[in-house]
Each structure stands twice: as C-alpha cells, then as structure tokens.
XYZ file of C-alpha atoms in Angstrom:
140
model
C 29.551 -10.345 26.131
C 27.319 -7.902 24.287
C 24.137 -8.954 22.519
C 24.103 -8.687 18.737
C 22.340 -5.586 17.523
C 19.043 -5.875 15.677
C 19.712 -2.494 14.107
C 19.535 -2.361 10.327
C 21.001 0.090 7.869
C 18.844 1.816 5.278
C 20.244 -0.542 2.622
C 19.337 -3.598 4.673
C 15.809 -2.271 5.231
C 15.465 -1.576 1.518
C 16.509 -5.156 0.802
C 14.077 -6.622 3.314
C 11.068 -4.478 2.422
C 11.485 -4.060 -1.311
C 11.283 -0.291 -0.841
C 14.048 1.764 -2.374
C 16.469 3.788 -0.273
C 14.948 6.864 -1.930
C 11.444 5.809 -0.809
C 12.628 5.207 2.755
C 14.138 8.686 2.869
C 10.940 10.128 1.383
C 8.821 8.361 4.010
C 11.004 9.870 6.728
C 10.849 13.383 5.197
C 7.072 13.103 4.767
C 6.562 12.119 8.411
C 5.217 8.664 7.643
C 7.062 6.862 10.439
C 5.411 6.426 13.830
C 8.716 7.088 15.601
C 11.739 9.187 14.787
C 14.254 7.314 12.678
C 17.303 6.808 14.854
C 20.773 7.883 13.738
C 24.228 6.640 14.561
C 26.865 9.007 15.900
C 27.963 9.516 12.298
C 24.427 10.365 11.151
C 23.525 7.113 9.418
C 19.930 5.976 9.707
C 19.283 2.962 11.934
C 16.076 0.929 11.849
C 14.686 -1.678 14.208
C 11.982 -4.332 14.065
C 9.256 -1.832 14.989
C 10.248 0.227 11.936
C 10.067 -2.855 9.713
C 6.642 -3.727 11.121
C 5.397 -0.199 10.477
C 6.822 -0.194 6.947
C 4.812 -3.338 6.236
C 1.664 -1.457 7.286
C 2.665 1.547 5.153
C 3.301 -0.693 2.172
C -0.183 -2.207 2.465
C -1.731 1.236 2.880
C 0.068 2.487 -0.261
C -0.731 -0.666 -2.245
C -4.394 -0.145 -1.404
C -4.269 3.424 -2.674
C -4.176 5.286 0.616
C -2.872 8.803 -0.030
C 0.372 9.839 1.664
C -1.534 12.547 3.544
C -3.781 9.907 5.140
C -0.798 7.743 6.076
C 0.910 10.824 7.520
C -2.193 11.621 9.568
C -2.481 8.040 10.804
C 1.221 7.965 11.733
C 0.848 11.239 13.616
C -2.083 9.822 15.559
C -0.087 6.711 16.436
C 2.854 8.908 17.511
C 0.544 10.934 19.736
C -0.341 7.790 21.702
C -3.604 6.610 23.141
C -6.728 8.720 23.317
C -7.232 9.270 19.584
C -8.416 5.790 18.630
C -11.765 7.134 17.406
C -10.003 9.383 14.892
C -7.778 6.509 13.761
C -10.861 4.353 13.314
C -12.604 7.029 11.240
C -9.570 7.332 8.972
C -9.373 3.559 8.514
C -13.118 3.226 7.907
C -13.032 5.912 5.221
C -10.201 4.103 3.467
C -11.977 0.782 3.860
C -15.058 2.239 2.139
C -12.913 3.491 -0.759
C -11.386 0.046 -1.179
C -14.780 -1.665 -1.000
C -16.035 0.635 -3.796
C -12.945 -0.149 -5.869
C -13.410 -3.882 -5.325
C -17.058 -3.627 -6.414
C -16.036 -1.726 -9.561
C -13.329 -4.275 -10.326
C -15.809 -7.128 -9.805
C -18.122 -5.486 -12.357
C -15.202 -5.229 -14.785
C -14.222 -8.824 -14.118
C -17.781 -10.036 -14.758
C -17.857 -8.235 -18.102
C -14.460 -9.631 -19.099
C -15.415 -13.154 -17.996
C -18.509 -12.911 -20.189
C -16.386 -11.784 -23.137
C -13.912 -14.617 -22.537
C -16.750 -17.165 -22.493
C -18.178 -15.754 -25.733
C -14.811 -15.783 -27.477
C -14.063 -19.302 -26.239
C -17.364 -20.521 -27.712
C -16.694 -18.857 -31.047
C -13.074 -20.019 -31.232
C -14.169 -23.587 -30.456
C -16.876 -23.363 -33.134
C -14.552 -21.701 -35.647
C -16.754 -18.600 -35.867
C -14.461 -16.054 -34.204
C -13.468 -14.143 -37.316
C -16.441 -11.753 -37.309
C -16.745 -11.198 -33.545
C -15.462 -7.640 -33.372
C -17.818 -5.231 -35.031
C -17.130 -2.387 -32.657
C -20.829 -2.006 -31.871
C -23.355 -3.668 -29.664
C -22.994 -6.599 -27.291
C -21.194 -8.813 -29.826
C -17.965 -6.947 -29.226
C-alpha cells in the first residue's frame, strides 16, 4: 500500500495561501523560493509542506513591506545553507528597523487622529460641531 502524497498543485497552494497562481509563478521566476519548485513528469508544478511554510514567511515579509530583492537575497542565503547566518541576520535587522520606524510613524498618526476623534466627540455631544472645520490651526 502506498502512502498518500502530500504534494499539492499550484491551484491547491493558491487556495491554501491566498496567493494567486500568477503570484506563485512570479515568486518562482523571481527566485523567491528556498528550494527548486518540483515538477511532475508532465511539467506541472508540485509543492510540499516546506514550500507552504516558506510561502507563509514570504507573505509576512511582503505584508511588512520587504522588497522582492531582499526576499530574493534572503532565499538565496537560505538555499546556500549554513555559514551565512550573519548576513541573514543583517538583512532581517535592517528590515526590522524599517518596520519599527513605520510603526513609530503610524503611532504618531494614530495619536493625532485619536485627538481629533476626542475633539469631535466632545463637540458632537455638546452640539457645537458645525463650525469645527476652519481649515486652519489646531481646531481642524
């Protein structure tokens, strides 16, 4: 008796990851996988659990704004195997710093918006909201 295959088609991977078939092909063309995408005898792409795990990492990298070039570099380092951990760490630290700056900027924006919401809530509750927007100064 043969064991059931854990191999997935590109359509199945698209369904599981939320990535489009087009994006999966792009990731392969761009060298963003840490291993070569396997093919069946008829040339169809075949993915395994390790591919799904890596795609989850890629998705988080992309969602956090990591450029494709950085993901490509990181994938190449992973493909190359051990001995380049310092370079991987430097790449991840640089991206972490970018995200931390973005989070700080967003927190500043959120604080400003929260202040505006509080001001508008006070004026709406008091029935004085009609003249809030003057387009100048802190009243806006």
